[in-house]
mmCIF file of C-alpha atoms in Angstrom:
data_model
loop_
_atom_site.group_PDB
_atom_site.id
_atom_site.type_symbol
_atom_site.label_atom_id
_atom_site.label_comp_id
_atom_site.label_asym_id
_atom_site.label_seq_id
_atom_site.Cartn_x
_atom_site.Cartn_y
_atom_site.Cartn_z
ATOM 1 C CA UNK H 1 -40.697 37.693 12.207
ATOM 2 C CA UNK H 2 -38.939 34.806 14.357
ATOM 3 C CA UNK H 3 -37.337 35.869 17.724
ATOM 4 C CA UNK H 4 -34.010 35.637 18.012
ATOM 5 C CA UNK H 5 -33.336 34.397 21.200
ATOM 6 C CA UNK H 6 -29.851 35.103 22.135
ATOM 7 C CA UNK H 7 -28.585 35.407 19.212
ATOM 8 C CA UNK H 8 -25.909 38.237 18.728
ATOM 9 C CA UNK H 9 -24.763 40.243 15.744
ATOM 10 C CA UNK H 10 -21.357 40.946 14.266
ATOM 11 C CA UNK H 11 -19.915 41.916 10.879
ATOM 12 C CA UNK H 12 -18.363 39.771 8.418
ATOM 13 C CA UNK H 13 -14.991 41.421 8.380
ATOM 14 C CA UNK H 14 -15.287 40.736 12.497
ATOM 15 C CA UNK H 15 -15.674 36.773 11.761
ATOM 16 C CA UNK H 16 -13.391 36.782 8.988
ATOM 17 C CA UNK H 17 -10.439 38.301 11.874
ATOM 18 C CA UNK H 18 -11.621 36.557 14.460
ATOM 19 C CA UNK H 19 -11.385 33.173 12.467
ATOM 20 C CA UNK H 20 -8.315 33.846 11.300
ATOM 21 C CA UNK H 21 -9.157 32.948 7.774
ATOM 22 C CA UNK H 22 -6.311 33.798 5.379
ATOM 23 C CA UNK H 23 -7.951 33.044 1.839
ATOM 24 C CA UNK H 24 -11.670 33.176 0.482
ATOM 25 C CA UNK H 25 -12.411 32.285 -2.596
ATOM 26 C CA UNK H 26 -16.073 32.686 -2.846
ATOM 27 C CA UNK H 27 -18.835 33.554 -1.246
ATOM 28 C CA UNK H 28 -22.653 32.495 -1.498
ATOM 29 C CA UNK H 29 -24.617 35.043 -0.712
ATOM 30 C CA UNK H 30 -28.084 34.407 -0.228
ATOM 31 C CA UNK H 31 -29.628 36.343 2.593
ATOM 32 C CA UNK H 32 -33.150 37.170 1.083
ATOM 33 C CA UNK H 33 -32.837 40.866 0.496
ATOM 34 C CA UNK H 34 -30.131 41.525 3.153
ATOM 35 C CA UNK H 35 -27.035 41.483 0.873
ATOM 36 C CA UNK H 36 -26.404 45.350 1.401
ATOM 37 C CA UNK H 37 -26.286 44.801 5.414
ATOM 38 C CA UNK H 38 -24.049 41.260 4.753
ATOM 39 C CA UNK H 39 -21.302 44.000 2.093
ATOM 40 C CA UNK H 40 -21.523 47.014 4.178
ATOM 41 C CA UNK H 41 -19.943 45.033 7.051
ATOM 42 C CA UNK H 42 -17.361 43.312 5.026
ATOM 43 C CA UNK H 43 -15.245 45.969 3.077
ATOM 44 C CA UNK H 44 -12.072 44.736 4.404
ATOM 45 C CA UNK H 45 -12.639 41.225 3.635
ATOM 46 C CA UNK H 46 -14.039 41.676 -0.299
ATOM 47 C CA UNK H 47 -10.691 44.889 -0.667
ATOM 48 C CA UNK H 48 -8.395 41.777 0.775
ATOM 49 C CA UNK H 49 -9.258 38.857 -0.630
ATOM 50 C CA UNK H 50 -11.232 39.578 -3.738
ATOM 51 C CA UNK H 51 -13.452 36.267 -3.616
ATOM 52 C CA UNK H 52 -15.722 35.554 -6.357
ATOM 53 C CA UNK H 53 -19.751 36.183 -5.404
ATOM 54 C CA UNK H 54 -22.655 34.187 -6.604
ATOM 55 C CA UNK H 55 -25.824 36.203 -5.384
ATOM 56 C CA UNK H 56 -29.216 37.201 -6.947
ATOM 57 C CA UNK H 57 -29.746 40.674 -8.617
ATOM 58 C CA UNK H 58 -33.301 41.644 -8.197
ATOM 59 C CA UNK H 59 -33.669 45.771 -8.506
ATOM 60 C CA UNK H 60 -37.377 45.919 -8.247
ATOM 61 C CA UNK H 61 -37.267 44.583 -4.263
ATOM 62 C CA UNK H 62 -35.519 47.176 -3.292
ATOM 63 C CA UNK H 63 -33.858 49.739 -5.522
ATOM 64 C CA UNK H 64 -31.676 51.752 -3.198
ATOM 65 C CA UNK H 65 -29.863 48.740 -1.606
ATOM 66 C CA UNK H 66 -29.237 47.720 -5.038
ATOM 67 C CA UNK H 67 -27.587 50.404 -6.472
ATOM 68 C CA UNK H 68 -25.292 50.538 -3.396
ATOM 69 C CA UNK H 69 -24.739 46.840 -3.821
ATOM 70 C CA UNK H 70 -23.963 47.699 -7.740
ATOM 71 C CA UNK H 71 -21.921 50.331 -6.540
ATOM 72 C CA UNK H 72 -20.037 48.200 -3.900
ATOM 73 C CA UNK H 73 -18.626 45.584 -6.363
ATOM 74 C CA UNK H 74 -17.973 48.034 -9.239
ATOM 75 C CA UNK H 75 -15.878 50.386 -6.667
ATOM 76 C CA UNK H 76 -13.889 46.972 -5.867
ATOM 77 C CA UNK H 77 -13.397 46.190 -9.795
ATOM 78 C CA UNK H 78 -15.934 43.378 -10.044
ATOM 79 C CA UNK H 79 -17.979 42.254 -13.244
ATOM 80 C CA UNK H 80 -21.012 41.148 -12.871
ATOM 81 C CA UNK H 81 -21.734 37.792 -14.871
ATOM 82 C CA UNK H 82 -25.499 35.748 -15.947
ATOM 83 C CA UNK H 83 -25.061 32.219 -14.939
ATOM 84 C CA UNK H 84 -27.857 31.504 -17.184
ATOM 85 C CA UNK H 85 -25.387 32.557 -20.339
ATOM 86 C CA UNK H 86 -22.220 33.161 -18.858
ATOM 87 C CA UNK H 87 -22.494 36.830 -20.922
ATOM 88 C CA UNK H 88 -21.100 39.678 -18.728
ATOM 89 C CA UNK H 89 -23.407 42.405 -17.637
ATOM 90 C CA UNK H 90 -23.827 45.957 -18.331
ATOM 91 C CA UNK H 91 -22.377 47.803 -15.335
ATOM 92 C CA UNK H 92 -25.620 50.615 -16.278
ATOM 93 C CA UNK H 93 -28.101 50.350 -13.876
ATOM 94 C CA UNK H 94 -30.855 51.012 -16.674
ATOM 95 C CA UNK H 95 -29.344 48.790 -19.158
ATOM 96 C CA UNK H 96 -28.788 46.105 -16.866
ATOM 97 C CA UNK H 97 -32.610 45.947 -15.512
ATOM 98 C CA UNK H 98 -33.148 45.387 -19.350
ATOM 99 C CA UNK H 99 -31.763 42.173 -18.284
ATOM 100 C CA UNK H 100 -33.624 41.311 -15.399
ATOM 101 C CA UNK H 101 -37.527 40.557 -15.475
ATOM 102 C CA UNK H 102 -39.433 42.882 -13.723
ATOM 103 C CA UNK H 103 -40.173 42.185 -9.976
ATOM 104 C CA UNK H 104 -37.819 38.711 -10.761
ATOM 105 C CA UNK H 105 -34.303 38.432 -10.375
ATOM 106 C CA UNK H 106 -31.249 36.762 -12.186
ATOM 107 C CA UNK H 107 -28.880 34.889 -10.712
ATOM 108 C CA UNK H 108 -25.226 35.966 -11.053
ATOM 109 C CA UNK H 109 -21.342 35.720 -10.775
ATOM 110 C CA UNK H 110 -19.293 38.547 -9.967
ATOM 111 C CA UNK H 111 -15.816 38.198 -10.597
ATOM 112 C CA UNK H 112 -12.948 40.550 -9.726
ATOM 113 C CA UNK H 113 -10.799 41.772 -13.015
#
């Protein structure tokens, strides 16, 4: 663990607003496991704007953030996409770890329909 100093916390709906940014159209999200933290804090922003998401899925590192992640983009209408094949993905949990080695990850796009 690093210290962090001074370093202060805040949502990303809260930068978004305070920004003033009026259009996203994707976001990067690599955070090393904190993706759920980096969504639950930005509801507003993904319900508003819609932008696509290029992220890793990797159930095995931690299941219960995942299925609240999966949850997250399918309550917003989003399809989850291999950017190995460009072949959508089952929105099944179990099917979809059919797709993803176990304890690896796949990288993906998630698109809103």
């Amino acid at each position: 663990f690093m210290a962090l100093g001074e370093a202060t916390t805040c949502t990303l709906d809260s930068i978004v607003e305070s920004i003033g940014i009026h259009k996203i159209d994707l976001i990067k999200l690599d955070v090393d496991g904190n993706e759920w933290s980096i969504l639950s804090g930005g509801t507003h922003t993904f319900d508003r704007h819609k932008p696509d998401v290029l992220m890793e899925f990797a159930p095995d590192y931690n299941l219960k953030d995942f299925e609240q992640i999966l949850g997250f983009f399918k309550a917003r209408g989003y399809k989850a996409y291999s950017m190995g094949s460009g072949r959508a993905l089952p929105d099944d949990l179990q099917e979809l770890r059919q797709h993803i080695p176990t304890d690896g990850s796949i990288n993906v796009k998630l698109t809103a329909q």
